[in-house]
Short mmCIF file of C-alpha atoms and ligand atoms in Angstrom, two decimals:
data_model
loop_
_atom_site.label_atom_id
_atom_site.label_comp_id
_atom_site.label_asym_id
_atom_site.label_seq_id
_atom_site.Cartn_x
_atom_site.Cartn_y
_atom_site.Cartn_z
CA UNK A 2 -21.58 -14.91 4.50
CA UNK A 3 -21.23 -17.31 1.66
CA UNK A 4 -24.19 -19.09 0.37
CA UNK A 5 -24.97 -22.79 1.43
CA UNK A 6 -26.26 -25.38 -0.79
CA UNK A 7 -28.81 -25.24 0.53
CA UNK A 8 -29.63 -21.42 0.17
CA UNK A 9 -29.13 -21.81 -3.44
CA UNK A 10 -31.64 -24.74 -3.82
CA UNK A 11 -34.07 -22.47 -3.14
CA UNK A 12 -33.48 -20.05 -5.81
CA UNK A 13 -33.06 -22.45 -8.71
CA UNK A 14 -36.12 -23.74 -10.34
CA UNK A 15 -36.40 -27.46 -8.40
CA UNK A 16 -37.46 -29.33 -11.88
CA UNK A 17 -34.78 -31.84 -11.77
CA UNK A 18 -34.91 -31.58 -15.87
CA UNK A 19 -30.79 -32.31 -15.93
CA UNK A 20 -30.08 -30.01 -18.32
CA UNK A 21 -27.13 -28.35 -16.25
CA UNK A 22 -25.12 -31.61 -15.91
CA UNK A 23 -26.07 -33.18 -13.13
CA UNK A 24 -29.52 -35.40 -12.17
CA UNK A 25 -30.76 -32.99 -9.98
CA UNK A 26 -31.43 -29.71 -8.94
CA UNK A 27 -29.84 -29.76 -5.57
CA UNK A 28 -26.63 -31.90 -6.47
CA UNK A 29 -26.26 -28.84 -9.24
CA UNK A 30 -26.51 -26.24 -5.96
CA UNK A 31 -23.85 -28.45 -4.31
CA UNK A 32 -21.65 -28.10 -7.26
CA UNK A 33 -22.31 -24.09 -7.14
CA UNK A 34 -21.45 -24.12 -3.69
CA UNK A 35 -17.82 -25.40 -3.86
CA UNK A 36 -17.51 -22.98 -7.40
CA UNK A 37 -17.19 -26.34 -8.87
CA UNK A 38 -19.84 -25.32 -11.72
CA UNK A 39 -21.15 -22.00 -12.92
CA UNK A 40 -25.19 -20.69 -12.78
CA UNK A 41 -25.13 -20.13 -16.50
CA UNK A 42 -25.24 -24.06 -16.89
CA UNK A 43 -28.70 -23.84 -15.96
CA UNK A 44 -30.92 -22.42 -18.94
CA UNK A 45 -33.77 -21.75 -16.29
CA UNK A 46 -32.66 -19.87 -13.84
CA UNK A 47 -34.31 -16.48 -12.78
CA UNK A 48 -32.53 -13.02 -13.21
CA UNK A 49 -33.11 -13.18 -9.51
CA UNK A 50 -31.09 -16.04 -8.69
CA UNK A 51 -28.49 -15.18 -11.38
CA UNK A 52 -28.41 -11.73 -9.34
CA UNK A 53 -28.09 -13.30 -5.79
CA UNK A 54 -24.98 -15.48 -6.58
CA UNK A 55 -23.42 -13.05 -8.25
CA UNK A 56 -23.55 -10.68 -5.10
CA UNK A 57 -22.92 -13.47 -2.87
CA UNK A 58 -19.56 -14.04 -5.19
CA UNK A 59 -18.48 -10.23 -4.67
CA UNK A 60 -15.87 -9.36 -2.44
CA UNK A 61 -16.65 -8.41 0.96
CA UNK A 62 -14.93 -4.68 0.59
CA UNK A 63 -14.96 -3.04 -2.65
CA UNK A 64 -12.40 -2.49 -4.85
CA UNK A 65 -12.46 1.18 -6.07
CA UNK A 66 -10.16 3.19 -8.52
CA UNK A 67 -9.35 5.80 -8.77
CA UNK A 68 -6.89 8.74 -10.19
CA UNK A 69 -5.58 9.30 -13.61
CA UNK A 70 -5.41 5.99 -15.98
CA UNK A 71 -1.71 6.06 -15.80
CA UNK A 72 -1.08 6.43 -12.29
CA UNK A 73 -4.72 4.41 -10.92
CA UNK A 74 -4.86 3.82 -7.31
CA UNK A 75 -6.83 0.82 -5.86
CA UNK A 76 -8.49 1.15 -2.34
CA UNK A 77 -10.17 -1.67 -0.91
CA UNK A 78 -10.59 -5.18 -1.57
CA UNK A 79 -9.07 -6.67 1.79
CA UNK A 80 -9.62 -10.07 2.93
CA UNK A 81 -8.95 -9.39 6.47
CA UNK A 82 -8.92 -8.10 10.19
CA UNK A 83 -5.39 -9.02 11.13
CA UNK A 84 -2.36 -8.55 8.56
CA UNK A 85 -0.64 -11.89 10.36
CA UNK A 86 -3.74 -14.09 8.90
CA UNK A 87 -3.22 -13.43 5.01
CA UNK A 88 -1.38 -10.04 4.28
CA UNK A 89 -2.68 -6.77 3.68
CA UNK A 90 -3.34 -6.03 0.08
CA UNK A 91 -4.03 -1.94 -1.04
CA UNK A 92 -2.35 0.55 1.06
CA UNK A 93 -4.02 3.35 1.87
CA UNK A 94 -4.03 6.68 -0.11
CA UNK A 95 -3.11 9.60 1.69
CA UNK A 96 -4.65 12.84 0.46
CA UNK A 97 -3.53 16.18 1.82
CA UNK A 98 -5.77 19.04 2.03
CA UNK A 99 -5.49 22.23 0.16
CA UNK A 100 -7.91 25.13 0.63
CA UNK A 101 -8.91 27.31 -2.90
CA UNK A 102 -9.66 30.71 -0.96
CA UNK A 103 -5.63 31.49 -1.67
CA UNK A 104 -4.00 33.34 -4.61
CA UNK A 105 -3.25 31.44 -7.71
CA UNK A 106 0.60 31.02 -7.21
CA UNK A 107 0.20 30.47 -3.58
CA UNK A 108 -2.30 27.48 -4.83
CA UNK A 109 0.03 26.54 -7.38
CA UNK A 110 3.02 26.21 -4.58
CA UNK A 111 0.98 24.48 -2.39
CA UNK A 112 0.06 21.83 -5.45
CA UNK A 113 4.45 21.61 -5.73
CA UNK A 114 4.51 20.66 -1.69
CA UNK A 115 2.61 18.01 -2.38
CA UNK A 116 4.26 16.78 -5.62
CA UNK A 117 7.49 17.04 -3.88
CA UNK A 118 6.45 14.66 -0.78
CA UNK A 119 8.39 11.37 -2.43
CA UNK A 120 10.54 9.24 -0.81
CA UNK A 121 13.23 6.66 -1.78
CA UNK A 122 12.85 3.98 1.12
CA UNK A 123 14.42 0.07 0.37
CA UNK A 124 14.14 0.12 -3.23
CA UNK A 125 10.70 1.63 -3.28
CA UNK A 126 9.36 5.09 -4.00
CA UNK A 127 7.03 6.36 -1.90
CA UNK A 128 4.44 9.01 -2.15
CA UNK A 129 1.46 11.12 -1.11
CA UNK A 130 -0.58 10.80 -4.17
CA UNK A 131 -3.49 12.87 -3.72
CA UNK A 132 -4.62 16.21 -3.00
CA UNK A 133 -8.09 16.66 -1.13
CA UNK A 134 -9.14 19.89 -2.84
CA UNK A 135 -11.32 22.06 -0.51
CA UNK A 136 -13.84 24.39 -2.30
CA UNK A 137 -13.36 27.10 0.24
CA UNK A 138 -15.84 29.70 -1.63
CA UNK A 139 -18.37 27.87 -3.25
CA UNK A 140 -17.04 29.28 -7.02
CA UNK A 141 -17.36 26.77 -9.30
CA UNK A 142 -15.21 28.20 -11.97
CA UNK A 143 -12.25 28.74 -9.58
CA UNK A 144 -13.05 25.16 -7.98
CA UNK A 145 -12.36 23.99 -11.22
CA UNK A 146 -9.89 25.49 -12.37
CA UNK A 147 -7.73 24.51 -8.65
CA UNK A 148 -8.78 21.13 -9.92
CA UNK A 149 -7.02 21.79 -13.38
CA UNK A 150 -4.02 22.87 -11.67
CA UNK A 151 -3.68 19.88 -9.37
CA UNK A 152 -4.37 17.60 -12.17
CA UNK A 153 -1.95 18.85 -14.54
CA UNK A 154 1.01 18.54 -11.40
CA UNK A 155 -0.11 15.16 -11.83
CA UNK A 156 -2.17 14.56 -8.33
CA UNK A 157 -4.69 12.36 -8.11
CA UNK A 158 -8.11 14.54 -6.81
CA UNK A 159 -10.32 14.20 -3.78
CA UNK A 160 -12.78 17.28 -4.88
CA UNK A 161 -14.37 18.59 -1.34
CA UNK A 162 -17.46 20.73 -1.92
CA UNK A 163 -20.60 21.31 -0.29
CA UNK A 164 -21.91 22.97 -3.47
CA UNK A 165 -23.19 20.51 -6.19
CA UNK A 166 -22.90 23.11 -9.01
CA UNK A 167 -19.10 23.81 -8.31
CA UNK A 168 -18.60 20.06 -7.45
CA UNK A 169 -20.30 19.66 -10.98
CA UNK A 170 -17.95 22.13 -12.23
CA UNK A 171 -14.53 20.67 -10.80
CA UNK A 172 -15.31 17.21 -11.93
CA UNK A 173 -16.42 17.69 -15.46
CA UNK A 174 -12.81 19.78 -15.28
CA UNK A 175 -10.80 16.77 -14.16
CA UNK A 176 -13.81 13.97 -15.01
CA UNK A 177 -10.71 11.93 -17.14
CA UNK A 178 -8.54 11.41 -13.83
CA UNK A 179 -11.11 10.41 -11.94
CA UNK A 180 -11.22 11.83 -8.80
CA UNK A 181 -13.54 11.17 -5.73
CA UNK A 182 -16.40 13.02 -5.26
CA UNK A 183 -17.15 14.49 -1.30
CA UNK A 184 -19.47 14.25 0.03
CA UNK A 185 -23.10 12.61 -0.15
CA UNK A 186 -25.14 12.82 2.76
CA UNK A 187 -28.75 12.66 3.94
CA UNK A 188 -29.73 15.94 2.47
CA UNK A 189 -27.85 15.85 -1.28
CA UNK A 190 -27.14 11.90 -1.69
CA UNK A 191 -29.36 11.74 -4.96
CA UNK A 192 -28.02 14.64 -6.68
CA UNK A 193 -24.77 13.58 -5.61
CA UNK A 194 -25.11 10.33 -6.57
CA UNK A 195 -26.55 11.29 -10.11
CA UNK A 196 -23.18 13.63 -10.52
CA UNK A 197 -20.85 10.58 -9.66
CA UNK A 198 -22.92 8.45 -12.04
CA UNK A 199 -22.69 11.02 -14.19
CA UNK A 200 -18.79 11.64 -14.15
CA UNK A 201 -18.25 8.08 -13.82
CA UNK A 202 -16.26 9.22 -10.40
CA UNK A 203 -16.07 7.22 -6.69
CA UNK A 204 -18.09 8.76 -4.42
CA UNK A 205 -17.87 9.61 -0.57
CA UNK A 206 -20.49 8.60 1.48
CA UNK A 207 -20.67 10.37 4.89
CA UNK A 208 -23.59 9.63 7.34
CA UNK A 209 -24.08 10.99 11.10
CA UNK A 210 -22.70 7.44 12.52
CA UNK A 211 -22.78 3.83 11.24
CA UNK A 212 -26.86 3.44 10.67
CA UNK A 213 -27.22 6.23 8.43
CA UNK A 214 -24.17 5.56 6.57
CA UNK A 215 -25.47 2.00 6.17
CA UNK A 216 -28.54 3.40 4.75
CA UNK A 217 -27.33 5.98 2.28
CA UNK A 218 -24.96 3.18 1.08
CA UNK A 219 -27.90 1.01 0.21
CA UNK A 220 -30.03 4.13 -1.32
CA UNK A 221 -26.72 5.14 -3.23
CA UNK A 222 -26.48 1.30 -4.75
CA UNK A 223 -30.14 0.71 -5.78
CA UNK A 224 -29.59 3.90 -7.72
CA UNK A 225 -26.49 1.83 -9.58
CA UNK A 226 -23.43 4.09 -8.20
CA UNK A 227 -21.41 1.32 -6.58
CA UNK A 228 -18.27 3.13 -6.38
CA UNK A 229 -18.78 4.46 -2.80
CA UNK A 230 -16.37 5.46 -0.45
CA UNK A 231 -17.54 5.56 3.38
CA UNK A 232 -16.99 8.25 6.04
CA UNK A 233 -18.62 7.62 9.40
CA UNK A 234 -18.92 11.11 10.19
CA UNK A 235 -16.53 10.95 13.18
CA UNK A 236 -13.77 13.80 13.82
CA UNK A 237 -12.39 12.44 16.83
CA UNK A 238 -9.44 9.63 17.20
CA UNK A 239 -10.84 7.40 19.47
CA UNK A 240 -14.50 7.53 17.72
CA UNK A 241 -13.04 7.22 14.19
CA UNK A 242 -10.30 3.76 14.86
CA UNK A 243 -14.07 2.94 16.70
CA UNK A 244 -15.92 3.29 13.43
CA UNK A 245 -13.31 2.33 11.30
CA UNK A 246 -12.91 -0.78 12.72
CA UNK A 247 -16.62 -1.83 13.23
CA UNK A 248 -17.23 -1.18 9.21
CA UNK A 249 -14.02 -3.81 8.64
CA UNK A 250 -15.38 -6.19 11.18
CA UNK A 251 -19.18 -6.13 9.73
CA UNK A 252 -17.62 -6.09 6.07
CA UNK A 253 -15.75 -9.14 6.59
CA UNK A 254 -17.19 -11.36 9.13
CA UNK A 255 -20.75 -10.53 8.70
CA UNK A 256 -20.69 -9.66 4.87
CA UNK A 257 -22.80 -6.67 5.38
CA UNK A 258 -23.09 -5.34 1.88
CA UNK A 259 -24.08 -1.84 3.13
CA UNK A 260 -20.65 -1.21 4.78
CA UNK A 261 -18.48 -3.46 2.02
CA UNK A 262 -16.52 -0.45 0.84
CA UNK A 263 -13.11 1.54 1.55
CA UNK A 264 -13.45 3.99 4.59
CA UNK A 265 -11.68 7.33 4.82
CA UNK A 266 -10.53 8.69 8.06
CA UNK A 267 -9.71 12.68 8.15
CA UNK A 268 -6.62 13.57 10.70
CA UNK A 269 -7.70 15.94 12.95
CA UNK A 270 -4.82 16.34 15.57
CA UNK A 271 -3.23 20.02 16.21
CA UNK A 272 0.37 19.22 16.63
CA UNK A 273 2.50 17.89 13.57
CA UNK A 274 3.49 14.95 15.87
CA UNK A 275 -0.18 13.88 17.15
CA UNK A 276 -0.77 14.27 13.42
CA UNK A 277 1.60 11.64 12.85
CA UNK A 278 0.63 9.31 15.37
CA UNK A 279 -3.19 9.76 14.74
CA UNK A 280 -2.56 8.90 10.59
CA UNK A 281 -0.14 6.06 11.79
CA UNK A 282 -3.26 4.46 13.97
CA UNK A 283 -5.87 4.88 10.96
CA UNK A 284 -3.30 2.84 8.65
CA UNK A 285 -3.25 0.12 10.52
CA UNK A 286 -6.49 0.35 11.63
CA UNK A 287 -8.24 0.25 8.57
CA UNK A 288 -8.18 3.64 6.65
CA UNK A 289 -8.20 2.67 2.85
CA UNK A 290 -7.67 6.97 2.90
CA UNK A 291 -5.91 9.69 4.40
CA UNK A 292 -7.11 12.79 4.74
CA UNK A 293 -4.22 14.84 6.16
CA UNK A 294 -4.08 18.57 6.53
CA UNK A 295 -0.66 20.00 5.11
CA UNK A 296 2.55 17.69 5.71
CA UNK A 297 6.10 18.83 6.91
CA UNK A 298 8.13 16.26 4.71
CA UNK A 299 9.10 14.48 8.05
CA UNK A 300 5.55 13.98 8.64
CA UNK A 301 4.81 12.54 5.36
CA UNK A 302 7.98 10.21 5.53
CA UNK A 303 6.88 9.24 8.94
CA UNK A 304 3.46 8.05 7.62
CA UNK A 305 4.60 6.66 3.84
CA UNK A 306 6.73 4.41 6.28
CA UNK A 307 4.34 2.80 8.66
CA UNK A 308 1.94 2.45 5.58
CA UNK A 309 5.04 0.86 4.00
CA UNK A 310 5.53 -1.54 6.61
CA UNK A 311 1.95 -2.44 7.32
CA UNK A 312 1.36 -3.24 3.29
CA UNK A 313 3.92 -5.58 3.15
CA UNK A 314 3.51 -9.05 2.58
CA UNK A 315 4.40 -10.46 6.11
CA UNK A 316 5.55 -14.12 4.67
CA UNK A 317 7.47 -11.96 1.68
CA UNK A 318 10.28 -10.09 3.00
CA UNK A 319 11.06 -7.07 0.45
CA UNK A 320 14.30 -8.43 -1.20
CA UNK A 321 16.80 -7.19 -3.20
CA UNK A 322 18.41 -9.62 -6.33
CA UNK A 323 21.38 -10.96 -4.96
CA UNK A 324 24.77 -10.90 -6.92
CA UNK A 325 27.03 -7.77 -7.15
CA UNK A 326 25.74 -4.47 -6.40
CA UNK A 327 27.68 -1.03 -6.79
CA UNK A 328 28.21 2.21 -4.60
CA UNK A 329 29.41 4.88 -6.63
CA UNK A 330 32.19 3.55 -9.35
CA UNK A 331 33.95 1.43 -7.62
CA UNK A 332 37.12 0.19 -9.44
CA UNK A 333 39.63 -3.04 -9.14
CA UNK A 334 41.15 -2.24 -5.55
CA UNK A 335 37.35 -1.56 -4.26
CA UNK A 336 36.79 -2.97 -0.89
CA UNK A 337 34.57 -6.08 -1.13
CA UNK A 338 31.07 -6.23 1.21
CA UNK A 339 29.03 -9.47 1.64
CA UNK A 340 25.58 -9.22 2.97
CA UNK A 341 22.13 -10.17 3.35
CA UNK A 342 19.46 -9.94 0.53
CA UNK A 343 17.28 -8.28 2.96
CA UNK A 344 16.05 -4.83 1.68
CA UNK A 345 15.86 -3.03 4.67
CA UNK A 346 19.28 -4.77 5.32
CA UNK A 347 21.14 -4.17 2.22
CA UNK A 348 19.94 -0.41 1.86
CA UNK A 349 20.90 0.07 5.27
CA UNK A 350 24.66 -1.31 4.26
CA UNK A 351 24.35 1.16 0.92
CA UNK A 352 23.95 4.28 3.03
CA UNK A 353 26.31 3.64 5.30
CA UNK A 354 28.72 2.74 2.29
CA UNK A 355 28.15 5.60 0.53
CA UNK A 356 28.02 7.50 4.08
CA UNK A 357 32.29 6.75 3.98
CA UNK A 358 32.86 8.11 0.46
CA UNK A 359 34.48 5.34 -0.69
CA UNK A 360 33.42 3.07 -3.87
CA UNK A 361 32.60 -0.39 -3.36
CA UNK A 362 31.46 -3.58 -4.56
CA UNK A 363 28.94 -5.22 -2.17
CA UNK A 364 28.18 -8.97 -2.69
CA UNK A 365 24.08 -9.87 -1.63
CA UNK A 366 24.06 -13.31 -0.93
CA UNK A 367 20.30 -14.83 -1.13
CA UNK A 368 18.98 -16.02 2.13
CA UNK A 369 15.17 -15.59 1.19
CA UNK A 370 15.20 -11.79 2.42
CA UNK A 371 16.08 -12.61 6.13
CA UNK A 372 18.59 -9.99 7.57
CA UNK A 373 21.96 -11.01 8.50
CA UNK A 374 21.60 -12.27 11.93
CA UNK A 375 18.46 -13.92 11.66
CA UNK A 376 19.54 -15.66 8.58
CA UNK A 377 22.88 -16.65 10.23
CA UNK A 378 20.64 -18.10 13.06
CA UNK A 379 18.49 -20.30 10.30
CA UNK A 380 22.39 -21.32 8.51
CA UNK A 381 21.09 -19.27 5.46
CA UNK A 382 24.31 -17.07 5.86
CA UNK A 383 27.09 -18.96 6.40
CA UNK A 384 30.56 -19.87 5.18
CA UNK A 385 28.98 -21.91 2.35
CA UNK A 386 26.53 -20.10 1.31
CA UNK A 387 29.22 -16.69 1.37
CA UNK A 388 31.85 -18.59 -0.75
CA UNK A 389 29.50 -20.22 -3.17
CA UNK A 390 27.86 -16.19 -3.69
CA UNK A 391 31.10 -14.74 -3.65
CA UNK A 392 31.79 -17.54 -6.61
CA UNK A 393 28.94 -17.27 -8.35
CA UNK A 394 29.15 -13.49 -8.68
CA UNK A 395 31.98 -13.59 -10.77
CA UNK A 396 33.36 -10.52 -8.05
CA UNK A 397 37.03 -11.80 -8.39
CA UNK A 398 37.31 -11.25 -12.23
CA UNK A 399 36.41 -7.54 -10.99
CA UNK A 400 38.82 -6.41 -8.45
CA UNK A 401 42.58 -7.22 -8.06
CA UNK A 402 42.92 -7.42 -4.20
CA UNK A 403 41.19 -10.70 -2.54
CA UNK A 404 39.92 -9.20 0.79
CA UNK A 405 36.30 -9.93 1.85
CA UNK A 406 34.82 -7.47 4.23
CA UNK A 407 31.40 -9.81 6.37
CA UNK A 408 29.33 -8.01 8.93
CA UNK A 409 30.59 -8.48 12.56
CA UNK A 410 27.84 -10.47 13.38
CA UNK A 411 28.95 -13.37 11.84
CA UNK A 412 33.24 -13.32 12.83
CA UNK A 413 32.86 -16.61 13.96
CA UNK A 414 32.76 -17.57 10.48
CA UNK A 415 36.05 -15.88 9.16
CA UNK A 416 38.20 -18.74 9.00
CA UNK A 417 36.07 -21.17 7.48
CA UNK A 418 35.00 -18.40 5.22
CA UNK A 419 38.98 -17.64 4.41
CA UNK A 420 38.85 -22.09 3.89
CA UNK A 421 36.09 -22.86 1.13
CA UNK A 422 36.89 -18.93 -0.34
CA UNK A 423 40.53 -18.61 -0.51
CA UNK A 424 40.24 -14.87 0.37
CA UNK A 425 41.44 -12.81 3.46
CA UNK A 426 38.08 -11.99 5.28
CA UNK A 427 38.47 -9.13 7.27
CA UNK A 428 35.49 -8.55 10.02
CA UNK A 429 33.88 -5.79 9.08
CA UNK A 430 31.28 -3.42 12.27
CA UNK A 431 28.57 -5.19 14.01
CA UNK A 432 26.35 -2.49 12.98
CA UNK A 433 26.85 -0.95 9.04
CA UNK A 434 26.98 2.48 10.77
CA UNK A 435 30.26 1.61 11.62
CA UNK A 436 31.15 1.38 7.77
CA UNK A 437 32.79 4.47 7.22
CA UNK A 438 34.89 4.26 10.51
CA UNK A 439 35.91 0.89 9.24
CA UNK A 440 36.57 2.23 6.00
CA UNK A 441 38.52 5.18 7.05
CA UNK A 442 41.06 3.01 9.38
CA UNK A 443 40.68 -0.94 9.32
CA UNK A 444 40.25 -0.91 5.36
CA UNK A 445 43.07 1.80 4.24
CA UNK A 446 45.61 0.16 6.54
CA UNK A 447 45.15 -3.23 5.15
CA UNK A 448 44.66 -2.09 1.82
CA UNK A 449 48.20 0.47 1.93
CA UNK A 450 50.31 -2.76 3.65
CA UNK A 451 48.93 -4.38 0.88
CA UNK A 452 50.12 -2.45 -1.74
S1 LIG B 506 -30.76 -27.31 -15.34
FE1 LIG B 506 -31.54 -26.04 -13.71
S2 LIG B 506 -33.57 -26.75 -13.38
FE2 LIG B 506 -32.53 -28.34 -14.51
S3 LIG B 506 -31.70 -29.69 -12.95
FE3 LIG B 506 -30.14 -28.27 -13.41
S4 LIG B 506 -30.44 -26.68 -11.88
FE4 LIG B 506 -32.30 -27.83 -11.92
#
């Protein structure tokens, strides 16, 4: 909870000397209050105090890096329960688990599987970006040298060990990429904590349920080590979204200091598809990481999405720029497309494009990423706006035909369209998977009449 006025009165020195600005002591804790002035403009006040408002100022979650310095990933630092109030701001890292006890090339292929889970999804790439190395043996010498191999495929680490020595071992490997350290607990959580200090690596915290995760937290902090990650201990669904979301809710509406960190949730399902559904759950319900065991790519696409969709700004549709965009080389008899600037909308219309082999030029008109029958609805996508985009793209110094193909969704605009434009529109499918059937008849017979 933030501090009062009041609250900070009574940790500045109460001399009304003036020094800071203001007459008083307690108009200068007013001012502190509303951030309107800063403690340093008081040359008295205690290390204490200086400490207290500081804290108070933190975030309520942690933000905590980690990864190589060229790829960092952030985990934490969210301002709230429900994505609708504010938006969401660091999606969650999803780290899939690879066991050492397997022969070198085996490991090695294992590290590729991984590496090869990216995705091209509405402009974006999307990835699984870590690998949660399990020290299967207790070697520390092949631990680390696992943890070499992963690094040097470029994955970000999660180093799972039960061993200190090997943990030691793996991180002083890989110490420059920082990866996470797993796990502290009751019985190790000073040597552990002297290791991550040591490293200058996150650590995972796991207790036996909330309380002595609280309390390990706190331990773990005195010591200096604030770069904590928290596991509740739990292994089943139910009791992990449970845990997971009591740490958000005491994080951010109580400010419990203890629990203000990113939480990791391991999957723990048997079937591929349970799998899915249970990692889905823990991403929007508040995993800041993933610990998966091996993904089919289906699996991985399945949960990149959701985490996709839950991460994005919900008053900032993902756009595209609008203007004139190309499928393949399209030349000057090219069929024309108009549509939305809506990602998810306009790679949609790509696909399906490219889906009918044919070249084309597709015009993105800009109606503030709304797709096309939503911003048809709000008069964002009508015959003005089409005619002024298909003007200002400059589209009919490209192509020698003047046929405009608009998404069937909107026909009732054709003829004023064909009005302000001056070019044939020709009503395209209601749905863009209709876009090579179009293509294939509706387009080649207007297009060969026309020539
Ligand atoms: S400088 Fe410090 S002690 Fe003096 S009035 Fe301001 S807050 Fe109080």
């Amino acid at each position: 909870m933030p501090l009062t006025a009041l609250d900070i009165y009574k940790i500045l020195p109460k001399t009304n000397c003036g020094e800071c600005g203001v007459p008083t002591c307690l108009a200068f804790a007013m001012q502190l209050a509303t951030k309107k002035a800063s403690i340093d403009a008081c040359p008295y006040a205690s290390d204490d105090a200086k400490a207290t408002l500081a804290g108070a100022a933190a975030p309520p979650i942690r933000l905590v890096a980690c990864g190589p310095q060229d790829r960092r990933i952030e985990l934490g630092k969210e301002t709230v329960l429900f994505r609708h109030e504010e938006t969401f701001y660091h999606p969650p890292a999803i780290a899939v688990r690879v066991r050492t006890d397997q022969p070198p090339d085996e490991l090695r292929a294992a590290f590729d599987r991984v590496s090869a889970l990216d995705f091209e999804r509405v402009g974006q790439t999307l990835r699984i970006e870590i690998v949660a190395l399990e020290d299967a043996t207790g070697e520390a010498e092949r631990f680390a040298a696992a943890a070499r191999e992963a690094d040097a495929a470029g994955l970000a680490l999660l180093l799972m060990s039960d061993a200190p020595a090997a943990l030691d071992a793996a991180a002083s490997a890989v110490a420059a990429s920082r990866p996470i350290l797993y796990a502290a607990t009751a019985d190790n959580w000073e040597a552990m904590a002297q290791l991550a200090k040591r490293h200058n690596c996150p650590l995972a915290v796991r207790g036996r349920n909330l309380n002595e995760l609280a309390d390990l937290t706190a331990r773990i902090a005195a010591l200096g080590m604030t770069d904590l990650i928290l596991d509740s201990g739990s292994r089943t669904h139910a009791a992990t979204l449970a845990d997971l979301t009591q740490i958000r809710r005491l994080a951010l509406r109580k400010m419990f200091r203890p629990l203000g960190y990113p939480a990791l949730a391991f999957v723990t399902a048997n079937g591929p598809l349970d799998q899915v559904v249970e990692g889905t759950a823990y991403i929007c319900k508040y995993a800041a990481l993933l610990v998966t065991p091996e993904l089919e790519p289906w699996q991985a696409l399945a949960l990149v999405t959701a985490r996709q969709n839950i991460y994005t700004d919900p008053q900032k549709p993902i756009q595209v720029e609008p203007g004139v965009h190309t499928v393949g080389s399209p030349d000057t008899d090219s069929p024309v497309l108009v549509t939305t600037n809506f990602s998810l909308t306009y790679f949609t219309v790509e696909a399906d494009t490219e889906a009918s082999r044919m070249p084309a030029w597709v015009v993105v008109v800009n109606t503030e990423g709304q797709s096309v029958m939503t911003a048809w609805a709000a008069d964002k996508f009508n015959a003005e706006s089409i005619a002024r985009a298909v003007t200002d793209s400059g589209i009919a110094e490209r192509v020698a035909h003047r046929r405009l193909v608009i998404p069937g969704g909107v026909a009732a605009i054709s003829g004023k369209l064909e009005e302000l434009c001056g070019w044939q529109v020709m009503v395209g499918p209601r749905e863009s998977a209709g876009i090579p059937a179009f293509m294939r008849t509706q387009w080649r017979q207007v297009a060969a009449a026309a020539s």
